[in-house]
């Protein structure tokens, strides 16, 4: 991979990059869904059926953010974003705030954020760090019980797909870090980028479901592999 040939970079991250910070992944042996069937918490239908269960699930995860810190992989990507001389888009499927807390400025959260709430009454999104289970009023319209987690659930459209698609089509390099490739449309980004001429690299603890689509693959923990890769990128190797 020679820097001379690479100007536009798109990076996709998933739960694996936050695993070493202490946030559970979704599909690992101790995955997030253990004890919760995915359809009980991550669909709009589940929220309509049992809002208390869903709010409690996301309240617990929002509270957990306060107990964890970004790791060396988040920090390395923030450094790359700041120092890369070309264009770089950091897209995350994660709803945690660890990229931002590591210093990344322009993170695109395609599946939403735990630190945001969406009012179904007035349609505003507001920064949110507390619980939602006690049905607080919306700070914009004052309606109680109208706030839901600003999270993209199954069957809902991920955020800013037009912007992501344009960046993928323009990319010289697409890198996927810490994601299983089980959830679309993110799992299809490698094919779009590659079809449009990008080099493709996967960094994951183990080969993902979509590993075969990547030209290069590095397996191991993100905390070690991502800083090493960033050093190479900034050194022009
Ligand atoms: C490490 C590591 C370490 C561990 N270092 N690595 C049939 C076929 C195809 C598609 C569909 C279908 N039926 C329905 C669909 C669509 C559906 C879908 O994909 N379903 C699948 C189950 C098949 N997708 C949707 O509904 C999406 N919307 C949609 O498609 O809209 C229509 C549309 C059409 C066309 C264009 C655009 C849109 C919405 C998906 C919403 C996903 N939401 C969730 C939960 C909400 C957020 C939350 O609660 O947190 O988002 S699901 C969950 O999975 C979460 C994650 O962001 C997402 C991806 O998981 P991720 O990050 O990959 O985590 P894991 O756990 O799976 O993997 C972790 C990896 O890290 C593993 O590989 C480990 O090895 C590795 N790892 N430690 C490096 N230290």
Coordinates of C-alpha atoms and ligand atoms in Angstrom, one line a residue:
X1 CA 0.0 0.0 0.0
X2 CA 1.8 3.2 -1.1
X3 CA 0.7 6.5 0.2
X4 CA 1.5 8.2 -3.1
X5 CA -1.5 6.4 -4.7
X6 CA -3.9 7.1 -1.8
X7 CA -5.6 10.4 -1.2
X8 CA -9.2 9.6 -0.2
X9 CA -9.6 7.2 2.7
X10 CA -12.8 5.8 4.2
X11 CA -12.7 4.0 7.5
X12 CA -15.6 1.9 8.9
X13 CA -15.5 0.9 12.5
X14 CA -17.6 -1.5 14.5
X15 CA -18.0 -2.9 18.0
X16 CA -14.6 -4.6 17.9
X17 CA -12.8 -1.3 18.2
X18 CA -14.4 -0.6 21.5
X19 CA -14.2 -4.1 22.9
X20 CA -10.8 -3.5 24.6
X21 CA -12.3 -0.4 26.2
X22 CA -14.7 -2.7 28.0
X23 CA -17.8 -2.4 25.8
X24 CA -19.3 -5.7 24.8
X25 CA -19.6 -6.6 21.1
X26 CA -22.9 -7.8 19.7
X27 CA -22.1 -11.2 18.4
X28 CA -19.3 -12.4 20.6
X29 CA -19.7 -15.2 23.2
X30 CA -20.5 -12.5 25.9
X31 CA -22.3 -10.4 23.3
X32 CA -24.7 -7.6 24.1
X33 CA -27.7 -9.5 23.2
X34 CA -27.2 -12.2 25.7
X35 CA -30.2 -12.0 28.0
X36 CA -32.0 -9.8 25.4
X37 CA -33.3 -11.2 22.2
X38 CA -32.3 -8.7 19.5
X39 CA -35.9 -8.3 18.3
X40 CA -36.8 -7.4 21.9
X41 CA -34.7 -4.3 21.9
X42 CA -33.5 -3.2 18.5
X43 CA -36.6 -2.7 16.3
X44 CA -39.2 0.1 16.3
X45 CA -41.8 -2.7 16.7
X46 CA -40.2 -3.8 20.0
X47 CA -40.1 -0.2 21.2
X48 CA -43.8 0.2 20.5
X49 CA -44.6 -3.1 22.3
X50 CA -42.4 -2.6 25.4
X51 CA -40.8 0.8 25.6
X52 CA -39.7 0.3 29.2
X53 CA -37.6 -2.7 28.3
X54 CA -36.0 -0.9 25.4
X55 CA -35.4 2.3 27.4
X56 CA -33.9 0.4 30.3
X57 CA -31.5 -1.4 27.9
X58 CA -30.2 1.8 26.3
X59 CA -30.1 3.6 29.7
X60 CA -27.8 0.9 31.0
X61 CA -25.5 1.2 27.9
X62 CA -25.6 5.1 28.1
X63 CA -24.6 4.9 31.8
X64 CA -21.8 2.4 31.0
X65 CA -20.1 5.0 28.7
X66 CA -19.1 6.9 31.8
X67 CA -17.1 3.9 33.1
X68 CA -15.0 3.3 29.9
X69 CA -12.2 5.2 28.1
X70 CA -11.0 5.3 24.5
X71 CA -8.2 2.8 23.7
X72 CA -5.1 3.1 21.5
X73 CA -7.1 2.2 18.4
X74 CA -9.5 5.2 18.8
X75 CA -6.5 7.4 19.6
X76 CA -4.6 6.3 16.5
X77 CA -7.6 7.0 14.2
X78 CA -8.0 10.4 15.7
X79 CA -4.3 11.1 15.0
X80 CA -4.7 9.8 11.4
X81 CA -7.8 12.0 10.9
X82 CA -5.8 15.1 12.1
X83 CA -2.6 14.4 10.2
X84 CA -3.7 12.7 7.0
X85 CA -3.0 15.1 4.1
X86 CA -5.8 13.9 1.9
X87 CA -9.5 13.4 2.6
X88 CA -10.6 11.0 5.3
X89 CA -14.1 10.0 6.4
X90 CA -14.4 8.0 9.6
X91 CA -17.8 6.2 9.6
X92 CA -18.7 4.2 12.7
X93 CA -21.6 1.8 13.3
X94 CA -20.9 2.3 17.0
X95 CA -23.3 4.3 19.2
X96 CA -20.7 5.0 21.8
X97 CA -18.7 8.3 22.0
X98 CA -15.2 6.8 22.2
X99 CA -14.0 8.1 18.8
X100 CA -14.9 11.7 19.8
X101 CA -13.4 11.3 23.3
X102 CA -10.1 10.2 21.6
X103 CA -10.2 13.5 19.7
X104 CA -11.7 12.6 16.3
X105 CA -13.7 15.6 15.0
X106 CA -15.7 14.5 12.1
X107 CA -17.1 11.0 13.0
X108 CA -20.2 9.9 11.1
X109 CA -22.4 7.8 13.3
X110 CA -24.4 5.8 10.8
X111 CA -26.4 3.9 13.5
X112 CA -27.0 6.9 15.8
X113 CA -25.6 7.8 19.2
X114 CA -26.4 6.9 22.8
X115 CA -25.7 10.5 23.8
X116 CA -28.6 11.8 21.6
X117 CA -32.3 11.5 22.0
X118 CA -35.0 11.9 19.3
X119 CA -38.3 13.5 20.1
X120 CA -41.1 11.7 18.3
X121 CA -43.5 14.6 19.0
X122 CA -41.4 17.6 17.6
X123 CA -38.8 15.5 15.6
X124 CA -35.9 17.4 17.2
X125 CA -32.7 15.6 18.2
X126 CA -31.2 16.7 21.5
X127 CA -27.9 15.9 23.3
X128 CA -28.8 13.4 26.1
X129 CA -26.7 11.9 28.9
X130 CA -29.3 10.9 31.5
X131 CA -31.9 8.1 31.6
X132 CA -35.0 8.0 29.4
X133 CA -36.9 5.3 31.2
X134 CA -38.6 7.8 33.5
X135 CA -40.1 9.6 30.5
X136 CA -38.6 13.1 30.9
X137 CA -40.1 15.9 28.9
X138 CA -38.5 16.9 25.6
X139 CA -36.4 20.1 26.2
X140 CA -37.7 21.5 22.9
X141 CA -41.4 20.9 22.9
X142 CA -41.9 19.9 26.6
X143 CA -44.0 16.8 25.7
X144 CA -43.4 13.9 28.2
X145 CA -42.7 10.3 27.1
X146 CA -41.9 11.4 23.5
X147 CA -38.1 10.8 23.6
X148 CA -36.6 7.7 22.2
X149 CA -32.9 6.7 21.9
X150 CA -31.5 8.3 18.7
X151 CA -30.4 4.8 17.5
X152 CA -31.0 3.2 14.1
X153 CA -32.9 0.0 14.7
X154 CA -33.4 -2.9 12.3
X155 CA -35.7 -1.9 9.5
X156 CA -34.8 1.8 9.8
X157 CA -32.5 3.7 7.4
X158 CA -29.0 4.4 8.6
X159 CA -28.0 8.0 8.7
X160 CA -26.2 10.0 6.0
X161 CA -26.2 7.1 3.5
X162 CA -25.8 9.5 0.5
X163 CA -22.7 11.1 2.0
X164 CA -21.2 7.6 2.8
X165 CA -22.0 6.3 -0.7
X166 CA -20.3 9.3 -2.3
X167 CA -17.2 8.9 -0.2
X168 CA -17.0 5.2 -0.9
X169 CA -17.2 5.9 -4.7
X170 CA -14.4 8.4 -4.4
X171 CA -12.2 6.3 -2.1
X172 CA -8.7 5.2 -2.9
X173 CA -8.6 3.1 0.3
X174 CA -11.4 1.5 2.3
X175 CA -10.5 0.1 5.7
X176 CA -12.9 -1.9 7.9
X177 CA -12.0 -2.3 11.6
X178 CA -13.7 -4.5 14.2
X179 CA -16.9 -5.4 12.5
X180 CA -18.4 -8.8 11.8
X181 CA -19.9 -7.9 8.5
X182 CA -23.3 -9.3 9.6
X183 CA -25.4 -6.1 9.2
X184 CA -26.2 -4.3 6.0
X185 CA -25.8 -1.8 4.5
X186 CA -22.4 -1.4 6.3
X187 CA -21.4 -5.0 5.3
X188 CA -21.7 -4.0 1.6
X189 CA -19.4 -1.0 1.8
X190 CA -16.4 -3.0 0.8
X191 CA -18.0 -4.1 -2.4
X192 CA -19.0 -0.6 -3.4
X193 CA -15.5 0.8 -2.6
X194 CA -13.8 -2.0 -4.4
X195 CA -16.0 -1.9 -7.5
X196 CA -15.2 1.8 -7.7
X197 CA -11.4 1.1 -7.6
X198 CA -10.4 1.4 -3.9
X199 CA -7.9 -0.7 -2.2
X200 CA -9.5 -2.6 0.6
X201 CA -8.1 -3.7 4.0
X202 CA -9.8 -5.5 6.9
X203 CA -8.5 -5.3 10.5
X204 CA -10.3 -7.6 12.8
X205 CA -9.7 -10.1 15.6
X206 CA -10.7 -12.9 13.2
X207 CA -11.7 -13.0 9.5
X208 CA -15.2 -11.5 9.3
X209 CA -18.1 -12.8 7.3
X210 CA -17.1 -10.5 4.4
X211 CA -13.4 -11.2 4.6
X212 CA -13.3 -12.7 1.1
X213 CA -14.2 -9.3 -0.4
X214 CA -11.1 -7.6 1.1
X215 CA -7.8 -7.6 -0.8
X216 CA -5.8 -7.5 2.5
X217 CA -6.6 -8.7 5.9
X218 CA -4.8 -8.3 9.3
X219 CA -6.1 -10.3 12.2
X220 CA -5.5 -9.5 15.8
X221 CA -6.6 -6.9 18.4
X222 CA -7.4 -3.5 17.2
X223 CA -5.4 -1.8 20.0
X224 CA -2.2 -3.2 18.5
X225 CA -3.0 -3.4 14.8
X226 CA -4.6 0.0 14.3
X227 CA -1.8 2.1 15.8
X228 CA 0.7 0.1 13.7
X229 CA -1.3 0.6 10.5
X230 CA -1.6 4.4 11.3
X231 CA 2.1 4.7 11.7
X232 CA 2.6 3.0 8.3
X233 CA 0.0 5.3 6.7
X234 CA 1.6 8.5 8.1
X235 CA 5.1 7.2 7.2
X236 CA 4.0 6.7 3.6
X237 CA 4.5 2.9 3.6
Ligands
LIG1 C1 -12.4 -7.3 17.5 C2 -11.9 -7.2 18.8 C3 -10.8 -6.5 19.0 C4 -13.8 -8.2 18.8 N1 -10.1 -6.0 17.9 N2 -11.7 -6.8 16.4 C5 -31.5 -10.0 4.8 C6 -30.3 -9.9 4.1 C7 -29.6 -8.7 4.1 C8 -30.0 -7.6 4.8 C9 -31.2 -7.7 5.5 C10 -31.9 -8.9 5.6 N3 -33.0 -8.7 6.4 C11 -32.9 -7.5 6.9 C12 -31.8 -6.8 6.4 C13 -31.4 -5.4 6.7 C14 -30.9 -5.3 8.1 C15 -29.8 -6.4 8.3 O1 -28.6 -6.2 7.9 N4 -30.1 -7.4 9.0 C16 -29.1 -8.5 9.2 C17 -29.3 -9.1 10.5 C18 -29.1 -9.5 8.0 N5 -30.3 -4.0 8.2 C19 -31.1 -3.0 8.6 O2 -32.3 -3.1 8.9 C20 -30.5 -1.6 8.5 N6 -31.3 -0.7 7.8 C21 -31.5 -0.9 6.4 O3 -31.0 -1.9 5.9 O4 -32.3 0.0 5.9 C22 -32.6 -0.1 4.5 C23 -31.5 0.3 3.5 C24 -31.5 -0.2 2.3 C25 -30.5 0.2 1.4 C26 -29.5 1.1 1.7 C27 -29.6 1.6 3.0 C28 -30.6 1.2 3.9 C29 -30.4 -1.0 9.9 C30 -29.3 -1.8 10.7 C31 -29.3 -1.2 12.2 C32 -28.3 -2.0 13.0 N7 -28.6 -1.7 14.4 C33 -27.7 -2.3 15.4 C34 -28.3 -2.1 16.8 C35 -28.6 -0.7 17.1 C36 -27.5 0.0 17.8 C37 -27.2 -0.5 19.2 O5 -28.1 -1.0 19.9 O6 -26.1 -0.4 19.6 O7 -26.4 -1.8 15.3 S1 -27.5 -4.1 15.2 C38 -25.8 -4.1 15.8 O8 -25.0 -4.7 14.7 C39 -25.4 -2.6 15.9 C40 -24.1 -2.6 15.2 O9 -23.7 -1.3 14.8 C41 -24.2 -3.6 14.1 C42 -23.0 -4.2 13.6 O10 -22.3 -5.0 14.6 P1 -20.7 -5.0 14.6 O11 -20.2 -3.6 15.0 O12 -20.2 -5.6 13.4 O13 -20.5 -5.9 15.9 P2 -20.3 -7.5 16.0 O14 -20.4 -7.8 17.4 O15 -21.2 -8.1 15.1 O16 -18.8 -7.8 15.5 C43 -17.7 -7.3 16.2 C44 -16.4 -7.8 15.5 O17 -15.3 -7.3 16.2 C45 -16.3 -9.3 15.4 O18 -16.0 -9.7 14.1 C46 -15.1 -9.6 16.4 O19 -14.3 -10.7 16.0 C47 -14.4 -8.3 16.3 N8 -13.6 -8.0 17.5 N9 -12.9 -7.8 19.6 C48 -10.6 -6.2 16.7 N10 -10.3 -6.4 20.2

